[in-house]
Amino acid sequence: MLQVKSAAATWQVVLEKNQILLNDAPFTWDLLPLSPTSFHILKDGRSYTAELLQADPETKTFQIKINGNVHTLQVQDRMDLLLESLGMGQALAHKVNDIKAPMPGLIIDIKVQPGQEVKKGDPILILEAMKMENIIKSPGDGVVSEVKVTTRQNVEKNQVLIVF
């Protein structure tokens, strides 16, 4: 069972072998893929065009566009719902305290400084390894507490580079 929430409603979705149940009622539709991220849907004699705009599997959040209207959906599976009912809804949230070098290399550029707020995916620094520049990005939201390296410094694998 899945629980799907939007700003307007919440649905209980059960995926069975030959059918989909939406709030305990059979859900029938015709779905035609137009591309890897867009679909044509026929439901109850009405036509819909749906497009997946963004998917974040880590947070189970999806942004879709249906007939030109954008909707954000939050999906929870049985484990998410159980943890939430036990008051541990954020138990699986990934907390990052520091960023370590994924490989030995040379620090080419540092994009942050202590006290700076960063969002998930923001570039943190550039590490050159094997003649290739690798952009190290923030794995989550946070505030930089300390930068442990300097530009043109050689680093070893698993050396702490940034502390949050």
PDB file of C-alpha atoms in Angstrom:
ATOM      1  CA  MET A   1       0.000   0.000   0.000  1.00  0.00           C
ATOM      2  CA  LEU A   2       1.090   3.541  -0.751  1.00  0.00           C
ATOM      3  CA  GLN A   3      -0.192   6.848   0.506  1.00  0.00           C
ATOM      4  CA  VAL A   4       0.019   9.678  -2.033  1.00  0.00           C
ATOM      5  CA  LYS A   5      -0.450  13.275  -0.869  1.00  0.00           C
ATOM      6  CA  SER A   6      -0.855  16.475  -2.834  1.00  0.00           C
ATOM      7  CA  ALA A   7      -1.744  19.947  -1.616  1.00  0.00           C
ATOM      8  CA  ALA A   8      -5.408  19.167  -2.381  1.00  0.00           C
ATOM      9  CA  ALA A   9      -5.945  15.535  -1.353  1.00  0.00           C
ATOM     10  CA  THR A  10      -4.598  12.257   0.018  1.00  0.00           C
ATOM     11  CA  TRP A  11      -5.111   8.875  -1.650  1.00  0.00           C
ATOM     12  CA  GLN A  12      -4.543   5.299  -0.539  1.00  0.00           C
ATOM     13  CA  VAL A  13      -3.160   3.259  -3.446  1.00  0.00           C
ATOM     14  CA  VAL A  14      -2.982  -0.540  -3.488  1.00  0.00           C
ATOM     15  CA  LEU A  15      -1.169  -2.202  -6.386  1.00  0.00           C
ATOM     16  CA  GLU A  16      -2.406  -5.738  -6.944  1.00  0.00           C
ATOM     17  CA  LYS A  17      -1.511  -8.222  -9.667  1.00  0.00           C
ATOM     18  CA  ASN A  18      -4.200  -7.261 -12.163  1.00  0.00           C
ATOM     19  CA  GLN A  19      -5.601  -4.017 -10.799  1.00  0.00           C
ATOM     20  CA  ILE A  20      -5.053  -0.782  -8.942  1.00  0.00           C
ATOM     21  CA  LEU A  21      -7.243   0.185  -5.989  1.00  0.00           C
ATOM     22  CA  LEU A  22      -7.589   3.894  -5.266  1.00  0.00           C
ATOM     23  CA  ASN A  23      -9.183   4.520  -1.855  1.00  0.00           C
ATOM     24  CA  ASP A  24     -10.432   0.880  -1.935  1.00  0.00           C
ATOM     25  CA  ALA A  25     -12.197   1.331  -5.307  1.00  0.00           C
ATOM     26  CA  PRO A  26     -10.949  -0.187  -8.584  1.00  0.00           C
ATOM     27  CA  PHE A  27      -9.118   2.347 -10.728  1.00  0.00           C
ATOM     28  CA  THR A  28      -9.342   1.713 -14.463  1.00  0.00           C
ATOM     29  CA  TRP A  29      -7.604   3.770 -17.113  1.00  0.00           C
ATOM     30  CA  ASP A  30      -5.799   3.541 -20.418  1.00  0.00           C
ATOM     31  CA  LEU A  31      -2.203   4.731 -20.363  1.00  0.00           C
ATOM     32  CA  LEU A  32      -0.127   5.363 -23.489  1.00  0.00           C
ATOM     33  CA  PRO A  33       3.536   6.380 -23.095  1.00  0.00           C
ATOM     34  CA  LEU A  34       4.483   9.266 -25.404  1.00  0.00           C
ATOM     35  CA  SER A  35       8.093   9.540 -24.204  1.00  0.00           C
ATOM     36  CA  PRO A  36      10.015   8.291 -21.163  1.00  0.00           C
ATOM     37  CA  THR A  37       8.462  11.102 -19.062  1.00  0.00           C
ATOM     38  CA  SER A  38       5.137  11.910 -20.749  1.00  0.00           C
ATOM     39  CA  PHE A  39       1.904   9.953 -21.107  1.00  0.00           C
ATOM     40  CA  HIS A  40      -1.565  10.171 -22.618  1.00  0.00           C
ATOM     41  CA  ILE A  41      -4.272   8.956 -20.228  1.00  0.00           C
ATOM     42  CA  LEU A  42      -7.930   8.084 -20.831  1.00  0.00           C
ATOM     43  CA  LYS A  43     -10.044   7.919 -17.662  1.00  0.00           C
ATOM     44  CA  ASP A  44     -13.862   7.868 -17.553  1.00  0.00           C
ATOM     45  CA  GLY A  45     -14.122   9.162 -21.126  1.00  0.00           C
ATOM     46  CA  ARG A  46     -11.793  12.121 -20.498  1.00  0.00           C
ATOM     47  CA  SER A  47      -8.369  12.672 -22.033  1.00  0.00           C
ATOM     48  CA  TYR A  48      -5.334  13.796 -20.018  1.00  0.00           C
ATOM     49  CA  THR A  49      -1.741  14.598 -20.876  1.00  0.00           C
ATOM     50  CA  ALA A  50       0.656  13.870 -18.011  1.00  0.00           C
ATOM     51  CA  GLU A  51       4.353  14.655 -17.732  1.00  0.00           C
ATOM     52  CA  LEU A  52       6.838  13.771 -14.995  1.00  0.00           C
ATOM     53  CA  LEU A  53       8.763  17.001 -14.370  1.00  0.00           C
ATOM     54  CA  GLN A  54      10.905  15.992 -11.409  1.00  0.00           C
ATOM     55  CA  ALA A  55      11.449  12.893  -9.275  1.00  0.00           C
ATOM     56  CA  ASP A  56      13.417  12.704  -6.034  1.00  0.00           C
ATOM     57  CA  PRO A  57      13.546   9.041  -4.975  1.00  0.00           C
ATOM     58  CA  GLU A  58      15.365   9.904  -1.741  1.00  0.00           C
ATOM     59  CA  THR A  59      12.491  12.041  -0.418  1.00  0.00           C
ATOM     60  CA  LYS A  60       9.851  10.204  -2.501  1.00  0.00           C
ATOM     61  CA  THR A  61       8.641  13.521  -3.915  1.00  0.00           C
ATOM     62  CA  PHE A  62       7.423  13.872  -7.481  1.00  0.00           C
ATOM     63  CA  GLN A  63       6.384  16.870  -9.540  1.00  0.00           C
ATOM     64  CA  ILE A  64       3.953  16.146 -12.380  1.00  0.00           C
ATOM     65  CA  LYS A  65       2.082  18.250 -14.908  1.00  0.00           C
ATOM     66  CA  ILE A  66      -1.435  17.160 -15.879  1.00  0.00           C
ATOM     67  CA  ASN A  67      -3.115  19.109 -18.677  1.00  0.00           C
ATOM     68  CA  GLY A  68      -0.835  22.082 -17.959  1.00  0.00           C
ATOM     69  CA  ASN A  69      -1.371  22.110 -14.154  1.00  0.00           C
ATOM     70  CA  VAL A  70       1.674  21.309 -11.998  1.00  0.00           C
ATOM     71  CA  HIS A  71       1.184  19.100  -8.914  1.00  0.00           C
ATOM     72  CA  THR A  72       3.684  18.030  -6.247  1.00  0.00           C
ATOM     73  CA  LEU A  73       3.142  14.555  -4.818  1.00  0.00           C
ATOM     74  CA  GLN A  74       4.635  13.034  -1.672  1.00  0.00           C
ATOM     75  CA  VAL A  75       4.581   9.212  -1.593  1.00  0.00           C
ATOM     76  CA  GLN A  76       4.862   7.100   1.559  1.00  0.00           C
ATOM     77  CA  ASP A  77       5.073   3.314   1.618  1.00  0.00           C
ATOM     78  CA  ARG A  78       4.126   1.004   4.511  1.00  0.00           C
ATOM     79  CA  MET A  79       7.467   1.489   6.278  1.00  0.00           C
ATOM     80  CA  ASP A  80       7.225   5.297   6.060  1.00  0.00           C
ATOM     81  CA  LEU A  81       3.693   5.198   7.480  1.00  0.00           C
ATOM     82  CA  LEU A  82       4.715   2.840  10.294  1.00  0.00           C
ATOM     83  CA  LEU A  83       7.672   5.027  11.279  1.00  0.00           C
ATOM     84  CA  GLU A  84       5.438   8.109  11.188  1.00  0.00           C
ATOM     85  CA  SER A  85       2.835   6.425  13.422  1.00  0.00           C
ATOM     86  CA  LEU A  86       5.605   5.614  15.920  1.00  0.00           C
ATOM     87  CA  GLY A  87       6.768   9.241  15.910  1.00  0.00           C
ATOM     88  CA  MET A  88       9.911   8.409  13.975  1.00  0.00           C
ATOM     89  CA  GLY A  89       8.950   9.921  10.616  1.00  0.00           C
ATOM     90  CA  GLN A  90      12.380  11.476  10.105  1.00  0.00           C
ATOM     91  CA  ALA A  91      14.273   8.357  11.220  1.00  0.00           C
ATOM     92  CA  LEU A  92      15.439   7.636   7.686  1.00  0.00           C
ATOM     93  CA  ALA A  93      16.498  11.228   6.973  1.00  0.00           C
ATOM     94  CA  HIS A  94      20.142  11.411   5.969  1.00  0.00           C
ATOM     95  CA  LYS A  95      22.171  13.667   8.290  1.00  0.00           C
ATOM     96  CA  VAL A  96      25.544  14.744   6.981  1.00  0.00           C
ATOM     97  CA  ASN A  97      28.178  16.082   9.354  1.00  0.00           C
ATOM     98  CA  ASP A  98      31.105  16.281   6.963  1.00  0.00           C
ATOM     99  CA  ILE A  99      32.215  15.777   3.366  1.00  0.00           C
ATOM    100  CA  LYS A 100      35.138  13.464   2.727  1.00  0.00           C
ATOM    101  CA  ALA A 101      37.301  13.143  -0.357  1.00  0.00           C
ATOM    102  CA  PRO A 102      35.918  10.342  -2.546  1.00  0.00           C
ATOM    103  CA  MET A 103      39.410   9.788  -4.012  1.00  0.00           C
ATOM    104  CA  PRO A 104      42.917  11.204  -3.730  1.00  0.00           C
ATOM    105  CA  GLY A 105      43.406  14.429  -5.645  1.00  0.00           C
ATOM    106  CA  LEU A 106      44.136  18.153  -5.725  1.00  0.00           C
ATOM    107  CA  ILE A 107      41.721  20.832  -4.499  1.00  0.00           C
ATOM    108  CA  ILE A 108      41.199  23.181  -7.471  1.00  0.00           C
ATOM    109  CA  ASP A 109      38.503  25.484  -6.058  1.00  0.00           C
ATOM    110  CA  ILE A 110      36.502  25.895  -2.855  1.00  0.00           C
ATOM    111  CA  LYS A 111      32.988  27.233  -3.438  1.00  0.00           C
ATOM    112  CA  VAL A 112      31.922  27.720   0.219  1.00  0.00           C
ATOM    113  CA  GLN A 113      33.146  29.372   3.384  1.00  0.00           C
ATOM    114  CA  PRO A 114      32.365  28.892   7.104  1.00  0.00           C
ATOM    115  CA  GLY A 115      28.921  30.162   8.059  1.00  0.00           C
ATOM    116  CA  GLN A 116      27.537  29.784   4.539  1.00  0.00           C
ATOM    117  CA  GLU A 117      24.186  28.030   4.093  1.00  0.00           C
ATOM    118  CA  VAL A 118      24.099  25.352   1.406  1.00  0.00           C
ATOM    119  CA  LYS A 119      21.256  23.393  -0.160  1.00  0.00           C
ATOM    120  CA  LYS A 120      21.308  19.824  -1.373  1.00  0.00           C
ATOM    121  CA  GLY A 121      23.121  19.690  -4.734  1.00  0.00           C
ATOM    122  CA  ASP A 122      25.000  22.993  -4.328  1.00  0.00           C
ATOM    123  CA  PRO A 123      28.629  22.810  -5.538  1.00  0.00           C
ATOM    124  CA  ILE A 124      30.971  22.689  -2.527  1.00  0.00           C
ATOM    125  CA  LEU A 125      34.399  22.318  -4.125  1.00  0.00           C
ATOM    126  CA  ILE A 126      36.241  21.067  -7.176  1.00  0.00           C
ATOM    127  CA  LEU A 127      38.644  18.146  -6.811  1.00  0.00           C
ATOM    128  CA  GLU A 128      41.029  17.212  -9.610  1.00  0.00           C
ATOM    129  CA  ALA A 129      41.777  13.502  -9.776  1.00  0.00           C
ATOM    130  CA  MET A 130      43.403  11.589 -12.636  1.00  0.00           C
ATOM    131  CA  LYS A 131      43.418  14.771 -14.779  1.00  0.00           C
ATOM    132  CA  MET A 132      39.648  15.179 -14.412  1.00  0.00           C
ATOM    133  CA  GLU A 133      37.800  17.882 -12.489  1.00  0.00           C
ATOM    134  CA  ASN A 134      35.133  16.506 -10.145  1.00  0.00           C
ATOM    135  CA  ILE A 135      32.521  18.852  -8.699  1.00  0.00           C
ATOM    136  CA  ILE A 136      31.737  17.762  -5.157  1.00  0.00           C
ATOM    137  CA  LYS A 137      28.152  18.703  -4.282  1.00  0.00           C
ATOM    138  CA  SER A 138      26.353  19.012  -0.972  1.00  0.00           C
ATOM    139  CA  PRO A 139      24.465  15.803  -0.130  1.00  0.00           C
ATOM    140  CA  GLY A 140      21.952  17.772   1.963  1.00  0.00           C
ATOM    141  CA  ASP A 141      20.951  21.147   3.363  1.00  0.00           C
ATOM    142  CA  GLY A 142      23.147  22.652   6.082  1.00  0.00           C
ATOM    143  CA  VAL A 143      25.504  25.363   7.246  1.00  0.00           C
ATOM    144  CA  VAL A 144      29.251  25.081   6.651  1.00  0.00           C
ATOM    145  CA  SER A 145      30.997  25.120  10.015  1.00  0.00           C
ATOM    146  CA  GLU A 146      34.596  24.594   8.862  1.00  0.00           C
ATOM    147  CA  VAL A 147      36.608  24.235   5.652  1.00  0.00           C
ATOM    148  CA  LYS A 148      39.468  21.832   6.412  1.00  0.00           C
ATOM    149  CA  VAL A 149      41.381  22.241   3.127  1.00  0.00           C
ATOM    150  CA  THR A 150      42.875  25.021   1.008  1.00  0.00           C
ATOM    151  CA  THR A 151      43.134  25.582  -2.727  1.00  0.00           C
ATOM    152  CA  ARG A 152      46.018  23.675  -4.394  1.00  0.00           C
ATOM    153  CA  GLN A 153      46.173  21.234  -1.448  1.00  0.00           C
ATOM    154  CA  ASN A 154      46.638  17.522  -2.147  1.00  0.00           C
ATOM    155  CA  VAL A 155      44.152  15.308  -0.293  1.00  0.00           C
ATOM    156  CA  GLU A 156      43.859  11.589   0.387  1.00  0.00           C
ATOM    157  CA  LYS A 157      40.796   9.397  -0.006  1.00  0.00           C
ATOM    158  CA  ASN A 158      38.353   9.796   2.955  1.00  0.00           C
ATOM    159  CA  GLN A 159      40.123  12.941   4.200  1.00  0.00           C
ATOM    160  CA  VAL A 160      37.593  15.353   5.742  1.00  0.00           C
ATOM    161  CA  LEU A 161      37.200  18.380   3.444  1.00  0.00           C
ATOM    162  CA  ILE A 162      34.174  20.292   4.808  1.00  0.00           C
ATOM    163  CA  VAL A 163      32.435  20.119   8.198  1.00  0.00           C
ATOM    164  CA  PHE A 164      28.747  21.047   8.634  1.00  0.00           C
TER     165      PHE A 164
END
